[in-house]
Tab-separated table of C-alpha atoms in Angstrom:
chain	number	residue	atom	x	y	z
A	1	MET	CA	81.156	95.381	103.089
A	2	ASN	CA	82.503	91.666	103.898
A	3	PHE	CA	85.965	92.625	104.927
A	4	SER	CA	87.035	89.426	106.547
A	5	LYS	CA	87.197	87.539	102.607
A	6	MET	CA	89.631	90.369	102.393
A	7	SER	CA	93.593	89.189	102.920
A	8	GLY	CA	95.681	92.251	104.753
A	9	TYR	CA	97.199	93.148	101.684
A	10	GLU	CA	93.650	93.707	99.532
A	11	PHE	CA	92.110	95.851	102.360
A	12	GLU	CA	95.614	98.159	102.344
A	13	ASP	CA	94.734	97.977	98.274
A	14	PHE	CA	91.325	98.939	98.948
A	15	ILE	CA	91.746	101.527	101.267
A	16	ALA	CA	94.511	103.077	99.229
A	17	ASN	CA	91.590	103.279	96.110
A	18	LEU	CA	88.919	104.732	98.557
A	19	LEU	CA	91.478	107.450	99.875
A	20	ARG	CA	92.616	108.504	95.715
A	21	GLN	CA	88.798	109.127	95.510
A	22	LYS	CA	88.580	111.284	98.159
A	23	GLY	CA	91.222	113.398	96.505
A	24	PHE	CA	94.351	111.412	97.754
A	25	LYS	CA	97.660	110.970	95.994
A	26	VAL	CA	98.197	107.419	97.526
A	27	THR	CA	102.105	105.962	97.562
A	28	GLN	CA	102.287	101.889	98.777
A	29	THR	CA	104.876	101.476	101.551
A	30	ASP	CA	106.195	97.650	100.778
A	31	TYR	CA	103.900	95.036	102.431
A	32	SER	CA	106.356	94.027	105.097
A	33	ASN	CA	108.937	95.462	106.734
A	34	ASP	CA	107.066	98.455	106.379
A	35	GLY	CA	107.387	100.006	109.939
A	36	GLY	CA	104.298	100.707	111.099
A	37	VAL	CA	103.700	102.335	107.500
A	38	ASP	CA	101.237	101.593	105.125
A	39	LEU	CA	100.080	104.310	103.269
A	40	ILE	CA	101.428	107.949	102.404
A	41	ALA	CA	98.240	110.441	101.306
A	42	GLU	CA	98.868	113.741	100.652
A	43	TYR	CA	96.624	116.070	100.032
A	44	PHE	CA	97.001	119.088	97.641
A	45	LYS	CA	94.015	121.302	98.358
A	46	PRO	CA	92.779	124.186	100.662
A	47	LEU	CA	92.301	123.167	104.630
A	48	PHE	CA	94.011	119.945	104.647
A	49	SER	CA	96.584	120.077	102.671
A	50	GLY	CA	99.495	117.760	103.285
A	51	LYS	CA	101.039	114.674	104.314
A	52	TYR	CA	98.763	112.097	105.972
A	53	ILE	CA	100.894	108.634	108.003
A	54	VAL	CA	97.987	105.350	107.380
A	55	GLN	CA	97.915	102.318	108.733
A	56	CYS	CA	95.622	99.457	108.050
A	57	LYS	CA	94.431	96.946	110.370
A	58	ASN	CA	91.773	94.390	108.897
A	59	TYR	CA	90.973	92.765	112.274
A	60	THR	CA	87.811	90.499	112.831
A	61	ASN	CA	88.397	89.684	116.379
A	62	ASN	CA	90.877	91.542	118.129
A	63	LEU	CA	90.535	94.939	118.768
A	64	VAL	CA	93.829	97.950	118.308
A	65	GLY	CA	95.367	98.556	121.434
A	66	GLN	CA	98.092	101.477	122.450
A	67	PRO	CA	101.169	99.864	120.871
A	68	GLU	CA	100.154	99.925	117.908
A	69	LEU	CA	98.829	104.184	117.855
A	70	ARG	CA	102.370	104.629	119.965
A	71	ASP	CA	104.713	103.125	116.660
A	72	LEU	CA	101.586	105.678	114.540
A	73	TYR	CA	102.646	108.529	117.029
A	74	GLY	CA	106.689	107.650	116.511
A	75	VAL	CA	106.371	107.872	112.008
A	76	VAL	CA	103.436	110.892	112.773
A	77	MET	CA	106.369	112.594	114.700
A	78	SER	CA	109.546	111.650	112.968
A	79	GLU	CA	107.423	112.302	109.302
A	80	LYS	CA	105.793	115.960	110.252
A	81	ALA	CA	102.895	114.696	109.178
A	82	ASN	CA	99.407	116.980	109.859
A	83	LYS	CA	98.298	113.565	111.046
A	84	GLY	CA	98.360	109.826	111.815
A	85	ILE	CA	94.998	108.055	110.217
A	86	LEU	CA	94.281	104.546	111.946
A	87	ILE	CA	91.879	102.628	110.027
A	88	THR	CA	90.615	99.075	110.977
A	89	THR	CA	87.783	97.347	110.646
A	90	SER	CA	87.084	96.378	114.508
A	91	ASP	CA	87.421	98.901	116.962
A	92	PHE	CA	89.895	100.193	119.445
A	93	THR	CA	91.037	99.657	122.913
A	94	THR	CA	89.621	102.147	125.844
A	95	GLN	CA	93.461	102.992	125.787
A	96	ALA	CA	94.112	103.134	122.364
A	97	LYS	CA	90.930	105.631	122.667
A	98	ASN	CA	92.565	107.899	125.358
A	99	PHE	CA	96.481	107.687	124.045
A	100	ALA	CA	94.678	109.250	120.803
A	101	LYS	CA	93.228	111.976	122.666
A	102	ASP	CA	94.951	115.963	122.455
A	103	LYS	CA	97.087	114.455	119.490
A	104	ASN	CA	97.261	114.292	115.561
A	105	LEU	CA	96.052	110.692	114.616
A	106	GLU	CA	92.562	110.255	113.679
A	107	LEU	CA	91.109	106.675	114.747
A	108	ILE	CA	88.794	104.629	111.964
A	109	ASN	CA	86.442	101.778	113.640
A	110	GLY	CA	84.656	99.509	110.859
A	111	SER	CA	81.885	101.509	111.463
A	112	VAL	CA	82.456	105.087	110.868
A	113	LEU	CA	84.755	102.525	107.865
A	114	ASN	CA	81.852	101.788	106.551
A	115	SER	CA	79.755	104.802	105.950
A	116	LEU	CA	82.890	106.925	104.323
A	117	ILE	CA	82.601	104.043	101.757
A	118	GLU	CA	78.667	104.798	101.300
A	119	GLY	CA	78.742	105.925	97.874
A	120	VAL	CA	82.182	105.525	97.076
A	121	ASP	CA	82.067	103.215	93.558
A	122	ILE	CA	85.596	101.121	94.595
A	123	LYS	CA	85.421	97.691	92.621
A	124	VAL	CA	87.153	95.205	94.787
A	125	GLU	CA	86.289	92.063	93.839
A	126	GLU	CA	85.887	89.199	96.647
A	127	PRO	CA	88.185	86.102	96.502
A	128	GLN	CA	86.941	83.187	96.404
A	129	LEU	CA	90.098	81.341	97.467
A	130	LYS	CA	92.991	82.994	98.541
A	131	PHE	CA	95.428	83.146	96.640
A	132	TYR	CA	98.061	82.270	99.293
A	133	GLU	CA	95.575	79.761	100.732
A	134	MET	CA	96.753	78.085	97.200
A	135	PRO	CA	98.399	74.734	97.741
A	136	LYS	CA	102.741	75.066	97.910
A	137	PHE	CA	102.333	78.588	97.472
A	138	ASP	CA	105.450	80.183	97.209
A	139	LYS	CA	104.969	83.417	99.719
A	140	LYS	CA	108.714	84.792	99.427
A	141	THR	CA	108.331	85.245	95.506
A	142	TYR	CA	105.238	86.191	95.017
A	143	GLU	CA	106.789	89.263	97.462
A	144	LEU	CA	109.445	89.266	96.026
A	145	LEU	CA	107.069	90.055	92.668
A	146	ARG	CA	105.357	92.018	94.621
A	147	LYS	CA	107.877	94.679	95.060
A	148	ARG	CA	109.378	94.498	92.333
A	149	GLN	CA	106.318	95.495	90.489
A	150	LYS	CA	105.562	98.457	93.035
A	151	ALA	CA	108.920	99.363	92.136
A	152	ARG	CA	108.985	99.737	87.879
A	153	LYS	CA	108.407	102.558	86.073
A	154	ARG	CA	106.910	100.393	83.383
A	155	LYS	CA	103.728	98.986	85.389
A	156	ALA	CA	103.328	96.494	82.920
A	157	GLU	CA	106.847	94.544	83.178
A	158	GLY	CA	105.576	92.955	86.560
A	159	TYR	CA	102.754	91.986	86.571
A	160	LEU	CA	103.424	89.813	83.530
A	161	GLU	CA	106.275	89.041	85.800
A	162	LEU	CA	103.284	88.450	88.358
A	163	PHE	CA	100.424	87.092	86.087
A	164	TYR	CA	103.542	83.809	84.763
A	165	PHE	CA	104.218	83.208	88.154
A	166	PHE	CA	100.336	83.376	89.126
A	167	ASN	CA	99.524	81.175	85.555
A	168	SER	CA	102.005	78.908	87.530
A	169	TYR	CA	99.406	77.421	89.815
A	170	SER	CA	97.084	76.267	87.016
C-alpha cells in the first residue's frame, strides 16, 4: 500500500480501521494535542484482553527515534495499559529498538505493517489532492468541526457540518 499519499490523519484513520477489523474496539483521540496517544484499542477476548495505547507515525524519510518511544512508554505506564504499540510506515533507529527491549512496547515498521494488511479489506481511497493543501484552506475551522463531529453522539450532524464546510470550497 502506498501510504505516502495519506496525511497523518488519514493514516491514523486507516490504522483504526485495521485494528477494528482485527477485533479491537478503537477510540480515536483528537488529532492535535493528543498527548502521545493516537488510538486506544481494547480487546475483549481471552489471552489478549486489555487496553493498548497506539501511536501512529506516517513517515517516509525519517526513522522513529527513542524520544517517541519514551513518550509512548510514559503514557502506557500512567494508563496501566497492557502494551504500547508504535506503528510507522518507515522504521526505527537502533536506539529506539534498544529502548523497547524488555518493555511492554511493540514496534511495527512498514514491512510488518504491510504484512498485517495483506488479506484485510480496508476501504481507503487514495486522495488526488489532499484537502488541507487546497488554496485558502481553513485548517483551524476544519479541526474544530472534526473535534465536534467526533464528540457528538449523533454523528450525522457532525458529518453534515463537515459536508457544508467542504462544499464551501467547491
